[in-house]
Amino acid sequence: MLKIENLHAGVDGTDILKGLNLEVKSGEVHAIMGPNGSGKSTLGHVLAGRPGYNVTAGSATLLGQNLLEMETENRARLGLFLAFQYPVEIPGVSNMEFLKAAVDAQREHRGEPPIDAVTFMKKARETCKIVDLDPAFLKRGVNEGFSGGEKKRNELMQMILLEPRLAILDETDSGLDIDALQVVARGVNAMRSENRAFVMVTHYQRLLDYIEPDHVHVLADGRIVRSGDKSLALELEARGYAWLEEEVA
Amino acid sequence: MSQEHIDRAINREYAAGFVSAIDSDTLAPGLDEEVIQFISQKKGEPDWLLEWRLEAYRGFRQMEEPKWAHVHYPPIDLNAVSYYSSPRSMKDGPKSLDEVDPQLLETYAKLGIPLHEQEMLAGVAVDAVFDSVSVATTFRGKLAEAGVIFCPISEAVHSHPELVRKYLGSVVPRKDNYYAALNSAVFSDGSFVYIPRGVRCPMELSTYFRINEARTGQFERTLIIADEGSHVSYLEGCTAPMRDENQLHAAVVELVALDGAQIKYSTVQNWYPGDAQGRGGIYNFVTKRGVAHRDAKISWTQVETGSAVTWKYPSCILRGDNSVGEFYSVALTNNFQQADTGTKMIHLGKNTRSTIISKGISAGDSSNAYRGLVRMSPKATGARNYTQCDSLLIGHRCAAHTFPYIESRNPSAVVEHEATTSKVSDDQLYLCQQRGLDAEKAVSMIVNGFCKEVFKELPMEFAVEAGKLLEVSLEGSVG
Ligand SMILES: Nc1ncnc2c1ncn2[C@@H]1O[C@H](COP(=O)(O)OP(=O)(O)OP(=O)(O)O)[C@@H](O)[C@H]1O
Ligand SMILES: [Mg+2]
């Protein structure tokens, strides 16, 4: 589904990703861990097409299509979803309006008519329940005045409604209380399917107790330096990253 | 998002920019007493009105063009402007729509304003003003049943001279300011409304102003009188063809809300704004003011997206005790447009209240200024004002300015002012695009959200229109 080869990328001429390789197959869940500043968020933004990020070498394809040449919105329409580590606010635009506009834009791209407002309202309310947000949040401005945890749940709500093929969750578990962590896990587990893949960036092995990953990778200094199964996460939890960085050096 | 994206999202075609091939009698350019006599004669005006015009003109000649507004444009040669243009077919004064030149009807149909009553929005009566004359006023019969008078002002001069004479210039004096004096001297047509005591006007009233002829100015004059305890909602719309030269529009609107009356005046101003390089467009220099007597309420709502230069301050004189003034404004400037707009709330009576909500949106290389005056006079005991003034910037070449003036001479009066400036940020656009929205849709959604408080004040049909208009006006602003 997602294939990244020798990816070099950065911002303003600085190299952040330095030859990254990763393959994610349909139906899989991958966890990416790694020290602060190693390039985990950068990877998500480069794949999603955030303006200002330049790719200097390598390739990335999603469902066989060259991601790196597509407009940001077309990558989303192809099925790429990025849950942001730091979600931004859009004051005045209601969550509901935003969600419907996004869903309709993706439907339009697939040649489908806009979703009927009543049906969508019902769906949105159900989704609120899954992510444990009061339906009143649908009327509030996008992320406007939301707490850190509420923003993360709102990201999850967007993911559930947009039904992406590949979801990249950038520290969606950070800053969440234990209950919320289970909410995230429930949301992701409910969406796991043969046709969908997840890449979860996290600092905590705890999340992986709830969402069992097929693969765990360590990203350090812009490269995947170690890959393994779930046990790698436990090892990292016990030993930190220093031993790995030494090994690589 | 890059500037180039922004530019693309904000610049779209101006849909009302066509010229109708209509034979017109257009006065040669130039301004002097003979021109004024000509206009007055054309309309068969009584002597007092001609004298009134000439007095305004004498005043005008002593006045200087105001320079304090935050707008810049080359000097306007008033002698290069024609002060009267009328479709030739209107010469014999068609008695009904069937006699009106089909070309004229087609022009309005193309603008989305069918003048045949059966095709119109059921609840809206329209006065259509084309260059210097009113070509049709619909639903007059139905309105007359309620005692409502809605007709061209040139006609009201004959049919209701006592009302016109009493109120014309009573709110905006003839020599109030440079452009108001010019208008008083040369005004051609506009709408007249009278709502009798205690009557709730049974439908929305609206006037649609269209400039068609080249090198002409439009100087319309609107007078609305709401007698005691009456209610009326009035809407004004404006468009003009795309031309490389600038055209002048200097209107005067006077509102009189007698005791307990309510007037809601909404404007969707979409005069041609000029092209992406800043060539052409309308100079919109307008004086709008209302007087609210005891317990009366005047509410101005404006959505300003057009014109190359806008200079406009719809104001309320809160004369009577407990009277209320409101001003809700969305002003959007793009490319090289300049707007200096706002309001004046003059609190004279006790317990008078006013609310000002202003939303300025600047994109491209444009400049957008809010200028507002809140004056609490010594007698305005217990008066209150709340002002909220928000600016939204799109891209990094545009500018927003806020000039609030507060004069309080009554210690019991309360004046609150809040102001914010925000930007449509790259991160917001990125979020929207990551969810599958294109940049244009994203910007228009963000801007619409920003304007929500004002749009909800517009009559329903027009709130939708206003949203669409913003979308069109924003095209090419995102990059
Ligand atoms: N816009 C930018 N301009 C300059 N440097 C940047 C920019 N964005 C990221 N960087 C740098 O790139 C490096 C990788 O950042 P990134 O956000 O990808 O790290 P991360 O692995 O997600 O870290 P964390 O675990 O703290 O979230 C950091 O050193 C960061 O400072
Ligand atoms: Mg990060």
XYZ file of N, CA and C and ligand atoms in Angstrom, chain A residues 10-12 14-17 32-45 50-53 85-86 170-171 174 201-203 219 222, ligand 1:
136
model
N 13.596 17.602 3.682
C 13.880 18.563 4.754
C 13.121 19.856 4.564
N 13.463 20.823 5.395
C 12.843 22.141 5.346
C 13.960 23.157 5.190
N 13.744 24.133 4.318
C 14.722 25.216 4.163
C 16.155 24.720 4.003
N 17.675 22.251 5.191
C 18.230 21.316 6.177
C 17.721 19.914 5.868
N 18.594 18.924 6.017
C 18.194 17.532 5.794
C 17.597 16.962 7.071
N 16.389 16.466 7.001
C 15.800 15.852 8.194
C 15.643 14.344 7.984
N 15.061 13.981 6.852
C 14.999 12.557 6.508
C 16.203 12.241 5.619
N 5.828 3.575 14.847
C 7.147 4.198 14.681
C 7.487 4.904 15.980
N 8.650 4.549 16.526
C 9.104 5.182 17.750
C 10.435 5.845 17.454
N 10.913 6.620 18.371
C 12.207 7.258 18.129
C 12.360 8.507 18.956
N 13.603 8.956 19.152
C 13.865 10.123 20.001
C 13.213 11.394 19.454
N 13.055 12.370 20.317
C 12.542 13.679 19.887
C 13.436 14.247 18.798
N 12.815 14.840 17.828
C 13.581 15.506 16.778
C 14.189 14.570 15.762
N 13.791 13.304 15.772
C 14.426 12.370 14.848
C 13.803 12.411 13.454
N 12.618 13.014 13.329
C 12.014 13.161 11.999
C 10.694 12.436 11.824
N 10.072 12.006 12.906
C 8.825 11.240 12.803
C 7.692 12.109 12.235
N 7.520 13.301 12.810
C 6.459 14.174 12.292
C 6.782 14.619 10.874
N 8.059 14.858 10.643
C 8.475 15.276 9.302
C 8.040 14.235 8.270
N 8.222 12.988 8.599
C 7.821 11.932 7.677
C 6.331 12.057 7.334
N 5.498 12.248 8.348
C 4.059 12.401 8.110
C 3.774 13.591 7.202
N 4.419 14.715 7.472
C 4.158 15.924 6.680
C 4.651 15.789 5.248
N 2.858 18.743 3.085
C 2.817 20.048 3.730
C 3.714 21.015 2.975
N 3.186 22.203 2.629
C 4.009 23.168 1.897
C 5.281 23.501 2.688
N 6.360 23.684 1.987
C 7.604 24.046 2.649
C 8.546 22.872 2.866
N 8.037 21.668 2.715
C 8.893 20.486 2.883
C 9.369 20.035 1.510
N 0.020 16.005 15.229
C 0.536 16.051 16.600
C 0.034 17.323 17.287
N -0.015 18.430 16.537
C -0.510 19.688 17.088
C -1.647 20.227 16.220
N -0.015 10.793 14.406
C 1.207 11.347 14.979
C 0.985 11.679 16.451
N 1.425 10.789 17.293
C 1.307 10.968 18.746
C -0.117 11.284 19.183
N -0.439 11.037 22.856
C 0.260 11.898 23.815
C -0.720 12.821 24.522
N 2.696 6.910 15.196
C 3.901 7.432 15.831
C 3.595 7.544 17.318
N 4.437 6.960 18.129
C 4.175 7.041 19.574
C 5.471 6.962 20.374
N 5.419 7.489 21.578
C 6.564 7.391 22.483
C 6.344 6.325 23.544
N 12.923 5.150 14.457
C 13.426 6.179 13.554
C 14.421 7.019 14.345
N 16.691 10.534 11.086
C 16.171 10.556 9.722
C 16.147 9.226 8.996
N 9.831 24.001 9.812
C 11.006 23.593 10.292
N 12.087 24.415 10.208
C 13.283 24.013 10.703
N 13.487 22.842 11.279
C 12.460 21.997 11.386
C 11.178 22.320 10.894
N 10.346 21.299 11.136
C 11.086 20.361 11.770
N 12.344 20.786 11.914
C 13.421 20.060 12.592
O 13.473 18.745 12.086
C 13.775 17.837 13.101
C 12.743 16.720 13.135
O 11.502 17.255 13.579
P 10.215 16.355 13.764
O 9.127 17.253 14.173
O 10.013 15.554 12.544
O 10.664 15.437 14.977
P 9.854 14.288 15.722
O 10.602 13.042 15.493
O 8.428 14.310 15.334
O 10.014 14.747 17.235
P 8.993 14.673 18.484
O 9.110 13.290 19.030
O 9.558 15.662 19.443
O 7.640 15.015 17.998
C 13.853 18.629 14.383
O 15.195 18.889 14.681
C 13.126 19.894 14.069
O 13.617 20.976 14.804
